[in-house]
Tab-separated table of C-alpha atoms in Angstrom:
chain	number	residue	atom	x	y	z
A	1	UNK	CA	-45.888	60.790	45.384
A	2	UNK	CA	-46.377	58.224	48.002
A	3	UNK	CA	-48.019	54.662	47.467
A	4	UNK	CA	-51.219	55.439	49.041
A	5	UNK	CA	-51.733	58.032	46.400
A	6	UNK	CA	-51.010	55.766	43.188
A	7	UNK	CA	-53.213	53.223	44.356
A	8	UNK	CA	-55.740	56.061	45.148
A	9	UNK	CA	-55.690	57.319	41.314
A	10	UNK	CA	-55.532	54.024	40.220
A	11	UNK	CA	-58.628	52.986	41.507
A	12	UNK	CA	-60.197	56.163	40.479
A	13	UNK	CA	-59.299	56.046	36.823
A	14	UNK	CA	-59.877	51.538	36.659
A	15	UNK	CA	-63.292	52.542	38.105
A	16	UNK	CA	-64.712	55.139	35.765
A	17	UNK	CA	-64.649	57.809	38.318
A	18	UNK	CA	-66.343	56.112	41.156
A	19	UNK	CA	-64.791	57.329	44.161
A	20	UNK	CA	-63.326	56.044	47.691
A	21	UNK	CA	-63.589	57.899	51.389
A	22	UNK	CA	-61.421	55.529	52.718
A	23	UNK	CA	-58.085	56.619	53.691
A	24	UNK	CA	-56.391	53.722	54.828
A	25	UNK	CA	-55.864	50.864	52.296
A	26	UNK	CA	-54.887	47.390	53.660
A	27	UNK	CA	-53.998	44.524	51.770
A	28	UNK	CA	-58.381	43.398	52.173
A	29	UNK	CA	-59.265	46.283	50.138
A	30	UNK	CA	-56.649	45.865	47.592
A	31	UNK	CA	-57.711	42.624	46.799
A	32	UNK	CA	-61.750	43.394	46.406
A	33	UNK	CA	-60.386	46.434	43.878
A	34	UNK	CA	-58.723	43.474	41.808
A	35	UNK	CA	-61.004	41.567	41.676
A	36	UNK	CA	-63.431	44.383	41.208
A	37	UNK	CA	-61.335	45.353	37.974
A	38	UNK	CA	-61.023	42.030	36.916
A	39	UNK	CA	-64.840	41.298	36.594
A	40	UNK	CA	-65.579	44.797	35.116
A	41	UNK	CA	-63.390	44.035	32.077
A	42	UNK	CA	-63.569	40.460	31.997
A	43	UNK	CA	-64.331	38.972	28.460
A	44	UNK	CA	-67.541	37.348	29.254
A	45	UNK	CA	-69.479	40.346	29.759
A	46	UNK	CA	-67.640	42.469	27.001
A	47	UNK	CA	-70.634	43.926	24.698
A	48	UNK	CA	-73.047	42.674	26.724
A	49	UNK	CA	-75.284	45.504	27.406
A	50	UNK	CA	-78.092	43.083	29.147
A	51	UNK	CA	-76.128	42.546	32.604
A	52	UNK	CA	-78.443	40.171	34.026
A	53	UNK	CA	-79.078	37.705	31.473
A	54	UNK	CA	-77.974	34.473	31.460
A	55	UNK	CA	-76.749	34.146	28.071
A	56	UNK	CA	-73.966	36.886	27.092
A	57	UNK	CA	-73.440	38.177	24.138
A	58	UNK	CA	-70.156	36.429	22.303
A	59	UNK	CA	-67.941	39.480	20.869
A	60	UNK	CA	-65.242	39.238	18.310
A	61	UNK	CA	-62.585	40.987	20.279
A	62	UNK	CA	-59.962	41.144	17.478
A	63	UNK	CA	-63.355	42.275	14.902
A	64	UNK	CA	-63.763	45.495	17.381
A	65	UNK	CA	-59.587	46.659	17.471
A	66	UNK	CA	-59.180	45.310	13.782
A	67	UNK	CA	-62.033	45.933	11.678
A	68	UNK	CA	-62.002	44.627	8.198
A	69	UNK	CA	-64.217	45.537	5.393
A	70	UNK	CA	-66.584	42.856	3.622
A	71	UNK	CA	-65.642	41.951	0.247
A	72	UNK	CA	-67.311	42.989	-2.759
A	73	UNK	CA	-69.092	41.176	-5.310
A	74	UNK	CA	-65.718	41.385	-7.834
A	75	UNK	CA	-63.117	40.213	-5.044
A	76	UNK	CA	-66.253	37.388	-3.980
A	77	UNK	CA	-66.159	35.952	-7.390
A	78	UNK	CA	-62.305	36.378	-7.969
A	79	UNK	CA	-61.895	34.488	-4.464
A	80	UNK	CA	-64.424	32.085	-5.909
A	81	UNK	CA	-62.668	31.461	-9.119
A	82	UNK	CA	-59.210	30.787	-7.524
A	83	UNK	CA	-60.553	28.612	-5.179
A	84	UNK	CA	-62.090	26.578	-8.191
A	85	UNK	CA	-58.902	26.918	-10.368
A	86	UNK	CA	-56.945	25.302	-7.526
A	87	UNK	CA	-59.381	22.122	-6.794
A	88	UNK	CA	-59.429	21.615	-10.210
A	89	UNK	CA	-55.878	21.631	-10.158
A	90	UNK	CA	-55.330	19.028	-7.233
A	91	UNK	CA	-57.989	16.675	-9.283
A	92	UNK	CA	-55.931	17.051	-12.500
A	93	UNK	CA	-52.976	15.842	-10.341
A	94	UNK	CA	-54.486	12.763	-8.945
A	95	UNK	CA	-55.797	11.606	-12.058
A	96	UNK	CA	-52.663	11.889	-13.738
A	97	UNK	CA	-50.966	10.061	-10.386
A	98	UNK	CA	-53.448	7.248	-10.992
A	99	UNK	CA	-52.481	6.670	-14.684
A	100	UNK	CA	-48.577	6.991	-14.118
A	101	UNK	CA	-49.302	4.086	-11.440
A	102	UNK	CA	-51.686	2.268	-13.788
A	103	UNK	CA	-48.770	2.570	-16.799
A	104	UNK	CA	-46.379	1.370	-14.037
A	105	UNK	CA	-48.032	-1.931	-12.904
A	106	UNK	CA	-48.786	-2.421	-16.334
A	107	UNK	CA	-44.718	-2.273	-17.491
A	108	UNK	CA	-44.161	-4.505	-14.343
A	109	UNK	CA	-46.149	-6.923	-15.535
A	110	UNK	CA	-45.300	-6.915	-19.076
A	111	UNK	CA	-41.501	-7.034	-17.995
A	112	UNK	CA	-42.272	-10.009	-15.730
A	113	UNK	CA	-44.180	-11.916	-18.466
A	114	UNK	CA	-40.966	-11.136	-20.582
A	115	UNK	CA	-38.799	-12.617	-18.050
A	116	UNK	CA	-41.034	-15.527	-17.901
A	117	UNK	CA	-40.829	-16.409	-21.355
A	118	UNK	CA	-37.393	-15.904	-21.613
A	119	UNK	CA	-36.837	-18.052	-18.615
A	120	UNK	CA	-38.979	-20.843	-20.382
A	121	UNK	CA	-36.942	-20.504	-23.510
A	122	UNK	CA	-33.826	-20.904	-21.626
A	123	UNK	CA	-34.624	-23.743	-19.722
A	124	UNK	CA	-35.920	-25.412	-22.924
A	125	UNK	CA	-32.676	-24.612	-24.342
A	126	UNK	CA	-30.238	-25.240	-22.246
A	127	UNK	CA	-31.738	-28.183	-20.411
A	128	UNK	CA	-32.577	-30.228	-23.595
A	129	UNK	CA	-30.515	-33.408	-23.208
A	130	UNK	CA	-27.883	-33.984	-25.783
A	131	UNK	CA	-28.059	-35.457	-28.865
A	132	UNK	CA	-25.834	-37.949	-30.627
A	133	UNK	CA	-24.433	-37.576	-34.625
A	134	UNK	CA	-27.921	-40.307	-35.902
A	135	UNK	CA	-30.519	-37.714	-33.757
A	136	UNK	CA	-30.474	-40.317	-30.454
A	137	UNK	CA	-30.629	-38.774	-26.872
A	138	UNK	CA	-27.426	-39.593	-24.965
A	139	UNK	CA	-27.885	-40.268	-21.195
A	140	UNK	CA	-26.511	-38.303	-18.322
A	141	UNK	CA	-26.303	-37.860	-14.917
A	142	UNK	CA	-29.713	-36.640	-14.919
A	143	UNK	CA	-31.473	-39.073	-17.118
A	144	UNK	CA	-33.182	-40.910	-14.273
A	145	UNK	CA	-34.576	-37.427	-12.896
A	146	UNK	CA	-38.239	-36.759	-13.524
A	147	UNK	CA	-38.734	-34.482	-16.710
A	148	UNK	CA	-38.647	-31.109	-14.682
A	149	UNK	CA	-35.941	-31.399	-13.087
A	150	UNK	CA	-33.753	-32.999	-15.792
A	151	UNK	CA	-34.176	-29.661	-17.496
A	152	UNK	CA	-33.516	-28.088	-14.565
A	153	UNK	CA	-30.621	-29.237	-13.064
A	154	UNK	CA	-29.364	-29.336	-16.878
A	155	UNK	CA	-29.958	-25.748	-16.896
A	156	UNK	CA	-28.297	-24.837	-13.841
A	157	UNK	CA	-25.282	-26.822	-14.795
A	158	UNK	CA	-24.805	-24.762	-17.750
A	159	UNK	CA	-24.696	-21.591	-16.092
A	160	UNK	CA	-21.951	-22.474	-13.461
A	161	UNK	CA	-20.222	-23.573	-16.380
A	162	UNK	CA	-20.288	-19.846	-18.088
A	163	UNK	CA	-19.850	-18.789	-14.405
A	164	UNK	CA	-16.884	-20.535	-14.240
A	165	UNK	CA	-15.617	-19.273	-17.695
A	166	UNK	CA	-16.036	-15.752	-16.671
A	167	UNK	CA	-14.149	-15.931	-13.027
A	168	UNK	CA	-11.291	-18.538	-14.077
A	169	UNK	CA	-8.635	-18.929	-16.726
A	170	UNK	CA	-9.904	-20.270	-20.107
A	171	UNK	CA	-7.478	-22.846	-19.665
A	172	UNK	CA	-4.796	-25.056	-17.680
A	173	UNK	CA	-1.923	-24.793	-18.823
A	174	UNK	CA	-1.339	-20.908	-20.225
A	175	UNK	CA	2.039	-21.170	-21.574
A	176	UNK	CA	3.627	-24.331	-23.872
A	177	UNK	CA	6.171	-26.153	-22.537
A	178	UNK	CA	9.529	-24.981	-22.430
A	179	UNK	CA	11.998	-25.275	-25.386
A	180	UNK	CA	14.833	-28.012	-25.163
A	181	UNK	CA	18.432	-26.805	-23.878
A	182	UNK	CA	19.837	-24.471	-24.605
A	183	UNK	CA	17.289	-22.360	-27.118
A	184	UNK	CA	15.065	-21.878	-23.515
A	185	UNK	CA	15.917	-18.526	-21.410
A	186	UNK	CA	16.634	-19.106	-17.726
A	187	UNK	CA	14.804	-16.841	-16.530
A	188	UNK	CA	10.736	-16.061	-17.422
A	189	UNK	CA	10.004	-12.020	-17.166
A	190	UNK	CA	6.237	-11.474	-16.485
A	191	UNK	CA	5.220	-7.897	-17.306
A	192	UNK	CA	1.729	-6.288	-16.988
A	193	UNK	CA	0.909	-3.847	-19.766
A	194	UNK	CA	-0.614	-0.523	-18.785
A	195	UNK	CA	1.094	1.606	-16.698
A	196	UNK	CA	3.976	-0.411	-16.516
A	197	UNK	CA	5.130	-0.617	-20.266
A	198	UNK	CA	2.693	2.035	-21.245
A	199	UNK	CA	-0.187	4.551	-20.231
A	200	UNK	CA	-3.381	5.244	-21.764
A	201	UNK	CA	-3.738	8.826	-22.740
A	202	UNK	CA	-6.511	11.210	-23.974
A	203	UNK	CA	-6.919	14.873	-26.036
A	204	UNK	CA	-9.332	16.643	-27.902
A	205	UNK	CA	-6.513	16.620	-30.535
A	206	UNK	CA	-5.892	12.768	-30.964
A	207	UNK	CA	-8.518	11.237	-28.811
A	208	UNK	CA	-7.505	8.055	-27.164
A	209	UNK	CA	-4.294	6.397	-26.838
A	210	UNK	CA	-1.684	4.621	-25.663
A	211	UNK	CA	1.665	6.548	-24.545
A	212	UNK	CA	4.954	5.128	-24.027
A	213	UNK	CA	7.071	5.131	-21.659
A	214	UNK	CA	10.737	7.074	-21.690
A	215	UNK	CA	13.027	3.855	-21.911
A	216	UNK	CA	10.294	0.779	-22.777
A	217	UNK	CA	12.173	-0.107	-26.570
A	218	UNK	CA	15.918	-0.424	-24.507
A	219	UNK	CA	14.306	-1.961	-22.136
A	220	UNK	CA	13.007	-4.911	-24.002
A	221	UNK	CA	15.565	-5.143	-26.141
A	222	UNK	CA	17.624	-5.272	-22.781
A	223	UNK	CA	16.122	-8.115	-21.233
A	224	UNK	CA	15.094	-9.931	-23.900
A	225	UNK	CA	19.050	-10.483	-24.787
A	226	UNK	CA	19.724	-10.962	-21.142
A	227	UNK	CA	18.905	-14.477	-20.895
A	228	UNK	CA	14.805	-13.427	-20.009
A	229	UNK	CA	11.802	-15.171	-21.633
A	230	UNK	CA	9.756	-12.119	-21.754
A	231	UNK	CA	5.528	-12.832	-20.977
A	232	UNK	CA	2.816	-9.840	-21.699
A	233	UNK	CA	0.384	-10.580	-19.021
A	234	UNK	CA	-2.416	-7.746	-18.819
A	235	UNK	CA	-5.956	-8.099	-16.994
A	236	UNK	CA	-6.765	-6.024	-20.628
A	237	UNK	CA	-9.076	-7.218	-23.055
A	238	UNK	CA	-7.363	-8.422	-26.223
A	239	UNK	CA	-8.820	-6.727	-28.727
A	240	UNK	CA	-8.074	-3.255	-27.252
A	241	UNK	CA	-4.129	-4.569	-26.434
A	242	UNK	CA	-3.204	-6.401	-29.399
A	243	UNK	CA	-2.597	-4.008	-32.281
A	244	UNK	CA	-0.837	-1.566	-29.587
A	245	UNK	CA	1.466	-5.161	-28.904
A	246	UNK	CA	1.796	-5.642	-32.696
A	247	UNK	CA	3.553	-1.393	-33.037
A	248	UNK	CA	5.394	-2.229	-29.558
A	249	UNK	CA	7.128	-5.369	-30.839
A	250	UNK	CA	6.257	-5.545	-34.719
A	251	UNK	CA	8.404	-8.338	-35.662
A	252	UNK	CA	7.981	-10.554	-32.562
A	253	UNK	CA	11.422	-10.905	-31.470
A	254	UNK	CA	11.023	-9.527	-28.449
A	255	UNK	CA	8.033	-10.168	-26.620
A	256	UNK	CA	7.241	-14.249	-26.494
A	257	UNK	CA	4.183	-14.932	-25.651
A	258	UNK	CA	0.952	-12.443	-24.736
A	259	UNK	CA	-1.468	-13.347	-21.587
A	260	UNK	CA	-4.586	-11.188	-21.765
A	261	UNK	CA	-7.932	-10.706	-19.239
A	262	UNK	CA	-9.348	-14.749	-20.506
A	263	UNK	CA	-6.186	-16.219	-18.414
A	264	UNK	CA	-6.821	-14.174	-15.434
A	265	UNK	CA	-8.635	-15.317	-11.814
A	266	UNK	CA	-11.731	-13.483	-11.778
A	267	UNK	CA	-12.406	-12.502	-7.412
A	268	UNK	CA	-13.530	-9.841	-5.506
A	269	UNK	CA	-13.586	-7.092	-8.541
A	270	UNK	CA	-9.996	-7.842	-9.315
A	271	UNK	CA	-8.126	-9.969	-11.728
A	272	UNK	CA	-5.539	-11.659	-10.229
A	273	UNK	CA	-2.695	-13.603	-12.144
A	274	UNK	CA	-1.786	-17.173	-10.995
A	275	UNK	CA	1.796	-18.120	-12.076
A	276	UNK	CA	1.237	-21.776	-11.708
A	277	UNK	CA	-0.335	-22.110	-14.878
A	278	UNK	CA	2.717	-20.337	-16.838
A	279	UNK	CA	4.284	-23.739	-17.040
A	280	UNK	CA	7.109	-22.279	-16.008
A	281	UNK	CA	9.673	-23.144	-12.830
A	282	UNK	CA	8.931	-20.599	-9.798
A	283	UNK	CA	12.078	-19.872	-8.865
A	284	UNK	CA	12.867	-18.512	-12.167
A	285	UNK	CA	10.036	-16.113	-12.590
A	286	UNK	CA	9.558	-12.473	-12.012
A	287	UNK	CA	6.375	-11.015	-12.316
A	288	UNK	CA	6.631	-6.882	-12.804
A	289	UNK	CA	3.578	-5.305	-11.795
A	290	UNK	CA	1.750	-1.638	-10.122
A	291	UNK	CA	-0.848	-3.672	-8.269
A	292	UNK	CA	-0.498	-5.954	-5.834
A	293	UNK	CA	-3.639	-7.233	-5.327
A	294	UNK	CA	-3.300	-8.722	-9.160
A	295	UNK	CA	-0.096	-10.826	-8.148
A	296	UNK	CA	-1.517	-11.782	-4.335
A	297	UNK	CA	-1.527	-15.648	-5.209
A	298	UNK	CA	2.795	-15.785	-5.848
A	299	UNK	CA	3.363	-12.314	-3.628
A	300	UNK	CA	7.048	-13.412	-3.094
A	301	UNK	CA	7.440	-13.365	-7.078
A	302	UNK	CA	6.056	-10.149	-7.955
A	303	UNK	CA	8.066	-6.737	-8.125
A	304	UNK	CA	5.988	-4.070	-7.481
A	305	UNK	CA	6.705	-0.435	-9.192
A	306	UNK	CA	4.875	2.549	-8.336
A	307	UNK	CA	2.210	3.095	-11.035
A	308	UNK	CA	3.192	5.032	-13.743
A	309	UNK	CA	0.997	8.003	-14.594
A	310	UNK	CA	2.788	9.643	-18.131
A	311	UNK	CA	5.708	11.488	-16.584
A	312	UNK	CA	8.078	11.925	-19.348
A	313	UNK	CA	11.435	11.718	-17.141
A	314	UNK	CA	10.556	8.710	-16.247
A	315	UNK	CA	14.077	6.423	-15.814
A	316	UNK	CA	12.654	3.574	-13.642
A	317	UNK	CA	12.377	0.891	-16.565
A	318	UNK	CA	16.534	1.579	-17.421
A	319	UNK	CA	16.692	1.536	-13.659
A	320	UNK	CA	14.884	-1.944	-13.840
A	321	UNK	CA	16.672	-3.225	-16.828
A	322	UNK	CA	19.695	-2.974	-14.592
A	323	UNK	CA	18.295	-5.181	-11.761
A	324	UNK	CA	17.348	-7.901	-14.107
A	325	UNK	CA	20.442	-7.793	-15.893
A	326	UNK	CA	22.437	-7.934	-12.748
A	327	UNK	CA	20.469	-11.087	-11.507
A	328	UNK	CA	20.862	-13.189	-14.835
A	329	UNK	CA	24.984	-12.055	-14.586
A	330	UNK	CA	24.319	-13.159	-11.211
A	331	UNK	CA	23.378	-17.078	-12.354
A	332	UNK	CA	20.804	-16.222	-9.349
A	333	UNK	CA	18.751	-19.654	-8.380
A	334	UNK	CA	16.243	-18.449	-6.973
A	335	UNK	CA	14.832	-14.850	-7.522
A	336	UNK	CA	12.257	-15.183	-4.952
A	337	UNK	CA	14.888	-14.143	-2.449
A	338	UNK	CA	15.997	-10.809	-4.342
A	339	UNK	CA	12.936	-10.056	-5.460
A	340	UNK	CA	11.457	-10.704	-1.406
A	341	UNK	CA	14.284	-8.053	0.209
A	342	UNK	CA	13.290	-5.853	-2.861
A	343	UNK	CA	9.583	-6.196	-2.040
A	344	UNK	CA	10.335	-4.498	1.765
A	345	UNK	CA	10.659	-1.170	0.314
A	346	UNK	CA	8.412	1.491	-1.255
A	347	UNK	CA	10.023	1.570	-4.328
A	348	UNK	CA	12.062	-1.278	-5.147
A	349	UNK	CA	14.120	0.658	-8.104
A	350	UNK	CA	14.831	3.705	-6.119
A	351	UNK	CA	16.472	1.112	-2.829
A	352	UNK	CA	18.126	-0.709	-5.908
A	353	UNK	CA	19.756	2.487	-7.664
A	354	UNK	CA	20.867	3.305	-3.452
A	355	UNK	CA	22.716	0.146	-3.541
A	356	UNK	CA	24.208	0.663	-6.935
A	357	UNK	CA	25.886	4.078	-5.620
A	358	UNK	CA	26.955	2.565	-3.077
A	359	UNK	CA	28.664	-0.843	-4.333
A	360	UNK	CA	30.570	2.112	-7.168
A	361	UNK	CA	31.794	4.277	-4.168
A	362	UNK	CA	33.308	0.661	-2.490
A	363	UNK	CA	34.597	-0.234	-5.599
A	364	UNK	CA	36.262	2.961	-6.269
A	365	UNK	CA	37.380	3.296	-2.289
A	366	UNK	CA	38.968	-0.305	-3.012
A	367	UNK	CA	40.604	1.116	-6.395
A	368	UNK	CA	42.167	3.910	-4.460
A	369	UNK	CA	43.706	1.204	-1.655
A	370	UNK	CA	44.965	-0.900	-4.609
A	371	UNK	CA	46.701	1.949	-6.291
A	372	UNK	CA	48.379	3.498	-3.196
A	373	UNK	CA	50.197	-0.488	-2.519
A	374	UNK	CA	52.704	0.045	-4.858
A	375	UNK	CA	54.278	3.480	-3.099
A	376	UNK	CA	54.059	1.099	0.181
A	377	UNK	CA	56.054	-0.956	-1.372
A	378	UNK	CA	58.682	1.572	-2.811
A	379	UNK	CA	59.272	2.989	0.281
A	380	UNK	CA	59.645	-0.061	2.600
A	381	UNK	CA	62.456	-1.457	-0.287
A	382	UNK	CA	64.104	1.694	0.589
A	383	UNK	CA	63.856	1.244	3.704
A	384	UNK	CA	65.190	-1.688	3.645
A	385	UNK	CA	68.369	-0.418	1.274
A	386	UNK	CA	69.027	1.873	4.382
A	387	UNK	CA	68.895	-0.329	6.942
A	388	UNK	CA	70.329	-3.719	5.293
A	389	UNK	CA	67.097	-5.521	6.970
């Protein structure tokens, strides 16, 4: 079928039957049948059966291809009803919105007026000037201040001073001074508690506690006879470590003295352990620890071991009793150098068993030279026989 013809049927069946004489179609004619078509089912005049009037009639197109049903009285009322159920609903919610924001502001404001008072009280308190043994009022640094600000500044200089007990040592000086020649050890051994000596440990079975490590009974019984003043010093609290101190070393002998969490530097969410106030000569001090953030004011004293985590073949404290026995058969001076070309490694007691292989395979390769002299010997006297030189 050629083009001419499509168009021709085209037109005939867009057109309702209306027919064309013309044979010849150019591109004028085609246009006037578009736009012919296009105003014939345009949706202006769609329904509108009064062609020349000026207001058309406006025809729901979807109504006419989709036709719904009206709703009966039942589905009206059940339409109805939801419709109700839900507003009433939505109002519920806001109401009880509004009184969870009215009980709000009203525990905001009894909370402030709490911390008012309490603020008052503590003011009163703490900034009440002291008060001799006879009742008098004893003068301060603040006495010439106006009322307010006497209490005040009184105030404020009480809670720096429970600041300061919380992030510093409770005191000075931690340990005594040393003993007189020659019941003092040479050497001080510092030792942190958990996960060093021992590791805290939990079951259903026994609940909490404290597990021991393979080796920690030697061990202090090893130093503590090798010329080593032996120092607990735990950021624990000492009510938790105490009793577990008291079944570790029941009859005192071995463990000296016990540094808890109260002689520790409070900073930065760590509690760090300054050696200076051990009383104690630097150079003679080792500090044994897992974390080196709690020994970062004397780094070049402190020995650091990987953490211990319960492993029960565990050898690194026999492994470490052999270090510090070696350095007080040494007559070192000054431990800060052993301890610093320790420190350069990963893990000090595994570089320190690697030396102890090989000093025993030189020792045994100069035992072997030693022996073989004497055959030397024997032969060049022979020799000698022989020769007469």
């Amino acid at each position: 079928m050629s083009l001419r013809k499509v168009l021709f049927l085209t037109k005939a069946v867009c057109c309702g039957g209306i027919k064309y004489q013309a044979t010849n179609f150019s591109l004028q004619n085609l246009w006037v049948l578009s736009a012919t078509t296009t105003r014939f089912y345009s949706t202006e005049n769609l329904g509108n059966k009064n062609k020349e009037g000026n207001s058309p009639e406006k025809v729901d197109i979807l109504g006419r291809f989709f036709p719904q049903n009206e709703l009966g009285v039942k589905d009206a009322q059940e339409v109805k009803n939801e419709q109700e159920k839900f507003e009433q609903e939505q109002k519920e919610k806001s109401q009880e919105n509004e009184k969870s924001w009215r009980r709000m502001k009203m525990g905001f404001a009894v909370f402030g007026g709490a911390l008012t008072v309490m603020g008052g009280c503590m003011v009163v308190e703490m900034g009440a000037p002291k008060r001799g043994e006879e009742g008098q009022i004893l003068e301060d640094e603040f006495s010439n201040l106006p009322i307010v600000w006497q209490y005040l500044r009184r105030t404020w200089k009480e809670l720096t001073f429970y600041e300061k007990m919380i992030k510093e040592p409770s005191r000075d000086k931690l340990l005594p001074d040393p003993l007189p020649p020659p019941y003092q050890p040479s050497y001080t051994l510092v030792l942190e508690f958990t996960d060093v000596l021992v590791h805290p440990d939990w079951s259903y079975q026994t609940g909490w506690r404290f597990k021991k490590r393979p080796g920690v009974d030697q061990f202090l019984q090893t130093v503590a006879s090798s010329d080593y003043e032996v120092v607990i010093f735990t950021s624990e609290n000492v009510f938790m470590i105490w009793p577990v101190l008291d079944k570790l070393d029941p009859e005192n002998k071995l463990i000296s003295y016990r540094l808890f969490r109260d002689s520790t530097h409070f900073m930065d969410g760590v509690h760090v352990k300054n050696l200076e106030g051990l009383n104690r000569d630097l150079s003679k001090v080792i500090v044994v620890d897992w974390n080196k953030q709690a020994t970062q004011f004397q780094p070049e004293n402190a020995l650091i071991l990987k953490k211990w985590k319960g492993a029960d073949d565990d050898t690194a404290l026999l492994d470490l009793a052999n270090l510090l026995q070696t350095i007080a058969m040494s007559n070192v001076s000054d431990v800060r150098d052993v301890v610093t070309y320790y420190s350069q490694y990963e893990d000090p007691i595994a570089a320190f068993r690697e030396n102890q292989r090989k000093l025993l395979e030189q020792m045994e390769n100069e035992k072997k030279e030693r022996d073989s002299q004497p055959d030397q010997n024997l032969a060049r006297g022979w020799l000698r026989t022989f020769t007469r030189r």
